[in-house]
């Protein structure tokens, strides 16, 4: 094992690790708080919202992971123009358009998405209301994921990690909107304070 080889490899995976581990921690925190303050209906809605958000994030990861070898190869081979086109076409445009369309579908058809996971009308109505609030900023996710994965493909682990941290900071700042969806009388400061 050589430190010069091992550390850069670990650095490339750290931004993905930060993203996934913080998403898990947030999900656990939300579920814990909702079970304490919101009851079964709120926990059920959170479960559905988490599943619906995966409908957006998993295709983004697939698009970006498919584009990474193309970018890495072209930049490594000195084909800068092809590499730049692959960043713009493969990732940035596809991810931004996908999340923009997903965001519009969340605004227009939240009950349809909630209905995929439950047939309880009260839960579907409750979830649809919360889904609109929770997914309010999902359109920016395409831009962030595309840029973060592009930097990983180019071997820029520090920049990719910075983008992952900025994404989580935006998420935590937007969490103040989240409790309003389930229980307006509570604030996130009270829940975690």
PDB file of C-alpha atoms in Angstrom:
ATOM      1  CA  UNK A   1       0.000   0.000   0.000  1.00  0.00           C
ATOM      2  CA  UNK A   2       1.402   3.320  -1.074  1.00  0.00           C
ATOM      3  CA  UNK A   3       0.146   6.499   0.531  1.00  0.00           C
ATOM      4  CA  UNK A   4       0.619   8.486  -2.713  1.00  0.00           C
ATOM      5  CA  UNK A   5      -1.872   6.192  -4.480  1.00  0.00           C
ATOM      6  CA  UNK A   6      -4.270   5.368  -1.647  1.00  0.00           C
ATOM      7  CA  UNK A   7      -4.994   8.898  -0.375  1.00  0.00           C
ATOM      8  CA  UNK A   8      -6.079  10.401  -3.746  1.00  0.00           C
ATOM      9  CA  UNK A   9      -8.365   7.392  -4.295  1.00  0.00           C
ATOM     10  CA  UNK A  10      -9.947   7.866  -0.869  1.00  0.00           C
ATOM     11  CA  UNK A  11     -10.264  11.609  -1.509  1.00  0.00           C
ATOM     12  CA  UNK A  12     -12.334  10.986  -4.640  1.00  0.00           C
ATOM     13  CA  UNK A  13     -14.880   8.993  -2.647  1.00  0.00           C
ATOM     14  CA  UNK A  14     -15.125  11.334   0.328  1.00  0.00           C
ATOM     15  CA  UNK A  15     -17.639  13.767  -1.209  1.00  0.00           C
ATOM     16  CA  UNK A  16     -20.032  10.926  -2.045  1.00  0.00           C
ATOM     17  CA  UNK A  17     -19.551   9.573   1.470  1.00  0.00           C
ATOM     18  CA  UNK A  18     -20.336  12.991   2.980  1.00  0.00           C
ATOM     19  CA  UNK A  19     -23.475  13.324   0.863  1.00  0.00           C
ATOM     20  CA  UNK A  20     -24.856   9.875   1.621  1.00  0.00           C
ATOM     21  CA  UNK A  21     -23.978   9.811   5.317  1.00  0.00           C
ATOM     22  CA  UNK A  22     -25.465  13.253   5.994  1.00  0.00           C
ATOM     23  CA  UNK A  23     -28.622  12.322   4.096  1.00  0.00           C
ATOM     24  CA  UNK A  24     -28.948   9.271   6.335  1.00  0.00           C
ATOM     25  CA  UNK A  25     -28.400  11.351   9.471  1.00  0.00           C
ATOM     26  CA  UNK A  26     -30.996  13.896   8.337  1.00  0.00           C
ATOM     27  CA  UNK A  27     -33.496  11.151   7.599  1.00  0.00           C
ATOM     28  CA  UNK A  28     -32.975   9.642  11.041  1.00  0.00           C
ATOM     29  CA  UNK A  29     -33.319  13.068  12.681  1.00  0.00           C
ATOM     30  CA  UNK A  30     -36.483  13.896  10.754  1.00  0.00           C
ATOM     31  CA  UNK A  31     -38.078  10.553  11.552  1.00  0.00           C
ATOM     32  CA  UNK A  32     -37.156  10.777  15.224  1.00  0.00           C
ATOM     33  CA  UNK A  33     -38.531  14.296  15.567  1.00  0.00           C
ATOM     34  CA  UNK A  34     -41.652  13.486  13.604  1.00  0.00           C
ATOM     35  CA  UNK A  35     -42.408  10.417  15.688  1.00  0.00           C
ATOM     36  CA  UNK A  36     -42.058  12.502  18.832  1.00  0.00           C
ATOM     37  CA  UNK A  37     -43.997  15.603  17.722  1.00  0.00           C
ATOM     38  CA  UNK A  38     -46.014  14.651  14.649  1.00  0.00           C
ATOM     39  CA  UNK A  39     -47.269  11.110  15.176  1.00  0.00           C
ATOM     40  CA  UNK A  40     -47.747   8.200  12.806  1.00  0.00           C
ATOM     41  CA  UNK A  41     -49.169  10.316  10.003  1.00  0.00           C
ATOM     42  CA  UNK A  42     -46.092  12.544   9.911  1.00  0.00           C
ATOM     43  CA  UNK A  43     -43.718   9.559  10.008  1.00  0.00           C
ATOM     44  CA  UNK A  44     -45.625   7.914   7.155  1.00  0.00           C
ATOM     45  CA  UNK A  45     -45.465  11.127   5.143  1.00  0.00           C
ATOM     46  CA  UNK A  46     -41.721  11.420   5.749  1.00  0.00           C
ATOM     47  CA  UNK A  47     -41.208   7.855   4.580  1.00  0.00           C
ATOM     48  CA  UNK A  48     -43.078   8.599   1.368  1.00  0.00           C
ATOM     49  CA  UNK A  49     -41.211  11.890   0.850  1.00  0.00           C
ATOM     50  CA  UNK A  50     -37.866  10.130   1.283  1.00  0.00           C
ATOM     51  CA  UNK A  51     -38.884   7.526  -1.290  1.00  0.00           C
ATOM     52  CA  UNK A  52     -40.079  10.181  -3.738  1.00  0.00           C
ATOM     53  CA  UNK A  53     -36.829  12.136  -3.335  1.00  0.00           C
ATOM     54  CA  UNK A  54     -34.968   8.963  -4.287  1.00  0.00           C
ATOM     55  CA  UNK A  55     -36.916   9.004  -7.566  1.00  0.00           C
ATOM     56  CA  UNK A  56     -35.058  12.231  -8.319  1.00  0.00           C
ATOM     57  CA  UNK A  57     -31.606  11.512  -6.916  1.00  0.00           C
ATOM     58  CA  UNK A  58     -31.022   7.992  -8.226  1.00  0.00           C
ATOM     59  CA  UNK A  59     -31.413   8.876 -11.938  1.00  0.00           C
ATOM     60  CA  UNK A  60     -29.113  11.870 -11.370  1.00  0.00           C
ATOM     61  CA  UNK A  61     -26.460   9.607  -9.906  1.00  0.00           C
ATOM     62  CA  UNK A  62     -26.836   7.267 -12.870  1.00  0.00           C
ATOM     63  CA  UNK A  63     -26.451  10.062 -15.414  1.00  0.00           C
ATOM     64  CA  UNK A  64     -23.389  11.418 -13.642  1.00  0.00           C
ATOM     65  CA  UNK A  65     -21.710   8.080 -13.066  1.00  0.00           C
ATOM     66  CA  UNK A  66     -22.212   7.258 -16.727  1.00  0.00           C
ATOM     67  CA  UNK A  67     -20.557  10.514 -17.761  1.00  0.00           C
ATOM     68  CA  UNK A  68     -17.554  10.282 -15.431  1.00  0.00           C
ATOM     69  CA  UNK A  69     -15.477   7.788 -17.475  1.00  0.00           C
ATOM     70  CA  UNK A  70     -16.080   9.800 -20.649  1.00  0.00           C
ATOM     71  CA  UNK A  71     -14.927  13.015 -19.020  1.00  0.00           C
ATOM     72  CA  UNK A  72     -11.966  11.422 -17.278  1.00  0.00           C
ATOM     73  CA  UNK A  73     -10.778   9.723 -20.463  1.00  0.00           C
ATOM     74  CA  UNK A  74     -11.105  12.829 -22.649  1.00  0.00           C
ATOM     75  CA  UNK A  75      -9.375  15.151 -20.218  1.00  0.00           C
ATOM     76  CA  UNK A  76      -6.653  12.579 -19.581  1.00  0.00           C
ATOM     77  CA  UNK A  77      -6.129  12.122 -23.335  1.00  0.00           C
ATOM     78  CA  UNK A  78      -5.956  15.881 -23.900  1.00  0.00           C
ATOM     79  CA  UNK A  79      -9.294  16.091 -25.752  1.00  0.00           C
ATOM     80  CA  UNK A  80     -10.389  19.216 -23.899  1.00  0.00           C
ATOM     81  CA  UNK A  81     -13.201  20.145 -26.309  1.00  0.00           C
ATOM     82  CA  UNK A  82     -14.799  16.693 -26.141  1.00  0.00           C
ATOM     83  CA  UNK A  83     -14.411  16.708 -22.374  1.00  0.00           C
ATOM     84  CA  UNK A  84     -16.103  20.097 -22.060  1.00  0.00           C
ATOM     85  CA  UNK A  85     -18.968  18.961 -24.302  1.00  0.00           C
ATOM     86  CA  UNK A  86     -19.445  15.822 -22.229  1.00  0.00           C
ATOM     87  CA  UNK A  87     -19.651  17.909 -19.053  1.00  0.00           C
ATOM     88  CA  UNK A  88     -22.176  20.285 -20.543  1.00  0.00           C
ATOM     89  CA  UNK A  89     -24.285  17.825 -22.543  1.00  0.00           C
ATOM     90  CA  UNK A  90     -24.075  14.642 -20.533  1.00  0.00           C
ATOM     91  CA  UNK A  91     -24.346  16.010 -17.082  1.00  0.00           C
ATOM     92  CA  UNK A  92     -25.219  19.630 -16.659  1.00  0.00           C
ATOM     93  CA  UNK A  93     -28.011  19.873 -19.236  1.00  0.00           C
ATOM     94  CA  UNK A  94     -29.462  16.415 -18.621  1.00  0.00           C
ATOM     95  CA  UNK A  95     -29.427  16.779 -14.820  1.00  0.00           C
ATOM     96  CA  UNK A  96     -30.804  20.311 -14.792  1.00  0.00           C
ATOM     97  CA  UNK A  97     -33.606  19.501 -17.233  1.00  0.00           C
ATOM     98  CA  UNK A  98     -34.474  16.303 -15.355  1.00  0.00           C
ATOM     99  CA  UNK A  99     -34.717  18.001 -11.949  1.00  0.00           C
ATOM    100  CA  UNK A 100     -36.606  20.949 -13.434  1.00  0.00           C
ATOM    101  CA  UNK A 101     -39.204  18.579 -14.883  1.00  0.00           C
ATOM    102  CA  UNK A 102     -39.316  16.597 -11.631  1.00  0.00           C
ATOM    103  CA  UNK A 103     -39.890  19.808  -9.672  1.00  0.00           C
ATOM    104  CA  UNK A 104     -42.790  20.773 -11.947  1.00  0.00           C
ATOM    105  CA  UNK A 105     -44.316  17.316 -11.552  1.00  0.00           C
ATOM    106  CA  UNK A 106     -44.056  17.666  -7.760  1.00  0.00           C
ATOM    107  CA  UNK A 107     -45.898  20.977  -7.912  1.00  0.00           C
ATOM    108  CA  UNK A 108     -48.588  19.737 -10.284  1.00  0.00           C
ATOM    109  CA  UNK A 109     -49.107  16.107  -9.232  1.00  0.00           C
ATOM    110  CA  UNK A 110     -47.982  15.562  -5.620  1.00  0.00           C
ATOM    111  CA  UNK A 111     -50.966  13.315  -4.845  1.00  0.00           C
ATOM    112  CA  UNK A 112     -50.077  11.064  -7.760  1.00  0.00           C
ATOM    113  CA  UNK A 113     -46.587  10.503  -6.396  1.00  0.00           C
ATOM    114  CA  UNK A 114     -47.832  10.045  -2.835  1.00  0.00           C
ATOM    115  CA  UNK A 115     -50.448   7.582  -4.122  1.00  0.00           C
ATOM    116  CA  UNK A 116     -47.717   5.299  -5.464  1.00  0.00           C
ATOM    117  CA  UNK A 117     -46.720   4.435  -1.898  1.00  0.00           C
ATOM    118  CA  UNK A 118     -50.044   4.396  -0.040  1.00  0.00           C
ATOM    119  CA  UNK A 119     -53.784   4.079  -0.563  1.00  0.00           C
ATOM    120  CA  UNK A 120     -54.683   5.914   2.667  1.00  0.00           C
ATOM    121  CA  UNK A 121     -56.411   9.110   1.482  1.00  0.00           C
ATOM    122  CA  UNK A 122     -55.594  11.069   4.643  1.00  0.00           C
ATOM    123  CA  UNK A 123     -51.906  10.169   4.354  1.00  0.00           C
ATOM    124  CA  UNK A 124     -51.856  10.997   0.641  1.00  0.00           C
ATOM    125  CA  UNK A 125     -53.415  14.429   1.232  1.00  0.00           C
ATOM    126  CA  UNK A 126     -51.061  15.151   4.118  1.00  0.00           C
ATOM    127  CA  UNK A 127     -48.032  13.968   2.148  1.00  0.00           C
ATOM    128  CA  UNK A 128     -48.978  15.926  -0.975  1.00  0.00           C
ATOM    129  CA  UNK A 129     -49.057  19.134   1.032  1.00  0.00           C
ATOM    130  CA  UNK A 130     -45.696  18.408   2.659  1.00  0.00           C
ATOM    131  CA  UNK A 131     -44.197  17.173  -0.621  1.00  0.00           C
ATOM    132  CA  UNK A 132     -44.684  20.554  -2.286  1.00  0.00           C
ATOM    133  CA  UNK A 133     -42.786  22.256   0.523  1.00  0.00           C
ATOM    134  CA  UNK A 134     -40.046  19.646   0.825  1.00  0.00           C
ATOM    135  CA  UNK A 135     -39.364  19.528  -2.930  1.00  0.00           C
ATOM    136  CA  UNK A 136     -39.386  23.315  -3.393  1.00  0.00           C
ATOM    137  CA  UNK A 137     -35.671  23.490  -4.120  1.00  0.00           C
ATOM    138  CA  UNK A 138     -35.141  20.197  -5.907  1.00  0.00           C
ATOM    139  CA  UNK A 139     -34.598  21.901  -9.271  1.00  0.00           C
ATOM    140  CA  UNK A 140     -31.205  23.162  -8.032  1.00  0.00           C
ATOM    141  CA  UNK A 141     -30.132  19.619  -7.164  1.00  0.00           C
ATOM    142  CA  UNK A 142     -29.393  18.820 -10.825  1.00  0.00           C
ATOM    143  CA  UNK A 143     -26.924  21.663 -11.103  1.00  0.00           C
ATOM    144  CA  UNK A 144     -25.194  20.795  -7.842  1.00  0.00           C
ATOM    145  CA  UNK A 145     -24.893  17.058  -8.509  1.00  0.00           C
ATOM    146  CA  UNK A 146     -23.690  17.586 -12.086  1.00  0.00           C
ATOM    147  CA  UNK A 147     -20.978  19.996 -11.002  1.00  0.00           C
ATOM    148  CA  UNK A 148     -19.918  17.883  -8.046  1.00  0.00           C
ATOM    149  CA  UNK A 149     -19.639  14.706 -10.124  1.00  0.00           C
ATOM    150  CA  UNK A 150     -17.798  16.578 -12.896  1.00  0.00           C
ATOM    151  CA  UNK A 151     -15.147  17.687 -10.444  1.00  0.00           C
ATOM    152  CA  UNK A 152     -14.824  14.115  -9.188  1.00  0.00           C
ATOM    153  CA  UNK A 153     -14.319  12.923 -12.772  1.00  0.00           C
ATOM    154  CA  UNK A 154     -11.567  15.502 -13.222  1.00  0.00           C
ATOM    155  CA  UNK A 155      -9.801  14.419 -10.036  1.00  0.00           C
ATOM    156  CA  UNK A 156     -10.703  17.585  -8.118  1.00  0.00           C
ATOM    157  CA  UNK A 157     -11.749  15.917  -4.867  1.00  0.00           C
ATOM    158  CA  UNK A 158     -11.460  19.071  -2.734  1.00  0.00           C
ATOM    159  CA  UNK A 159     -13.799  21.080  -4.960  1.00  0.00           C
ATOM    160  CA  UNK A 160     -16.237  18.162  -5.104  1.00  0.00           C
ATOM    161  CA  UNK A 161     -16.209  17.910  -1.305  1.00  0.00           C
ATOM    162  CA  UNK A 162     -16.792  21.662  -1.025  1.00  0.00           C
ATOM    163  CA  UNK A 163     -19.835  21.385  -3.305  1.00  0.00           C
ATOM    164  CA  UNK A 164     -21.165  18.463  -1.238  1.00  0.00           C
ATOM    165  CA  UNK A 165     -20.821  20.537   1.937  1.00  0.00           C
ATOM    166  CA  UNK A 166     -22.509  23.542   0.316  1.00  0.00           C
ATOM    167  CA  UNK A 167     -25.359  21.288  -0.780  1.00  0.00           C
ATOM    168  CA  UNK A 168     -25.824  20.041   2.777  1.00  0.00           C
ATOM    169  CA  UNK A 169     -25.666  23.587   4.144  1.00  0.00           C
ATOM    170  CA  UNK A 170     -28.428  24.593   1.729  1.00  0.00           C
ATOM    171  CA  UNK A 171     -30.442  21.559   2.827  1.00  0.00           C
ATOM    172  CA  UNK A 172     -30.014  22.323   6.508  1.00  0.00           C
ATOM    173  CA  UNK A 173     -30.985  25.976   5.908  1.00  0.00           C
ATOM    174  CA  UNK A 174     -34.083  24.837   4.039  1.00  0.00           C
ATOM    175  CA  UNK A 175     -34.979  22.462   6.879  1.00  0.00           C
ATOM    176  CA  UNK A 176     -36.595  25.450   8.584  1.00  0.00           C
ATOM    177  CA  UNK A 177     -39.356  25.121   5.960  1.00  0.00           C
ATOM    178  CA  UNK A 178     -39.766  21.411   6.574  1.00  0.00           C
ATOM    179  CA  UNK A 179     -41.427  21.463  10.016  1.00  0.00           C
ATOM    180  CA  UNK A 180     -43.935  23.991   8.715  1.00  0.00           C
ATOM    181  CA  UNK A 181     -45.244  21.263   6.437  1.00  0.00           C
ATOM    182  CA  UNK A 182     -46.062  18.935   9.319  1.00  0.00           C
ATOM    183  CA  UNK A 183     -46.485  21.068  12.411  1.00  0.00           C
ATOM    184  CA  UNK A 184     -46.357  24.842  11.928  1.00  0.00           C
ATOM    185  CA  UNK A 185     -46.318  25.525  15.658  1.00  0.00           C
ATOM    186  CA  UNK A 186     -42.884  23.902  16.027  1.00  0.00           C
ATOM    187  CA  UNK A 187     -39.574  25.194  14.687  1.00  0.00           C
ATOM    188  CA  UNK A 188     -36.456  23.234  13.915  1.00  0.00           C
ATOM    189  CA  UNK A 189     -34.644  25.091  16.691  1.00  0.00           C
ATOM    190  CA  UNK A 190     -37.090  23.706  19.220  1.00  0.00           C
ATOM    191  CA  UNK A 191     -36.749  20.189  17.817  1.00  0.00           C
ATOM    192  CA  UNK A 192     -32.993  19.997  17.922  1.00  0.00           C
ATOM    193  CA  UNK A 193     -32.304  22.566  20.653  1.00  0.00           C
TER     194      UNK A 193
END
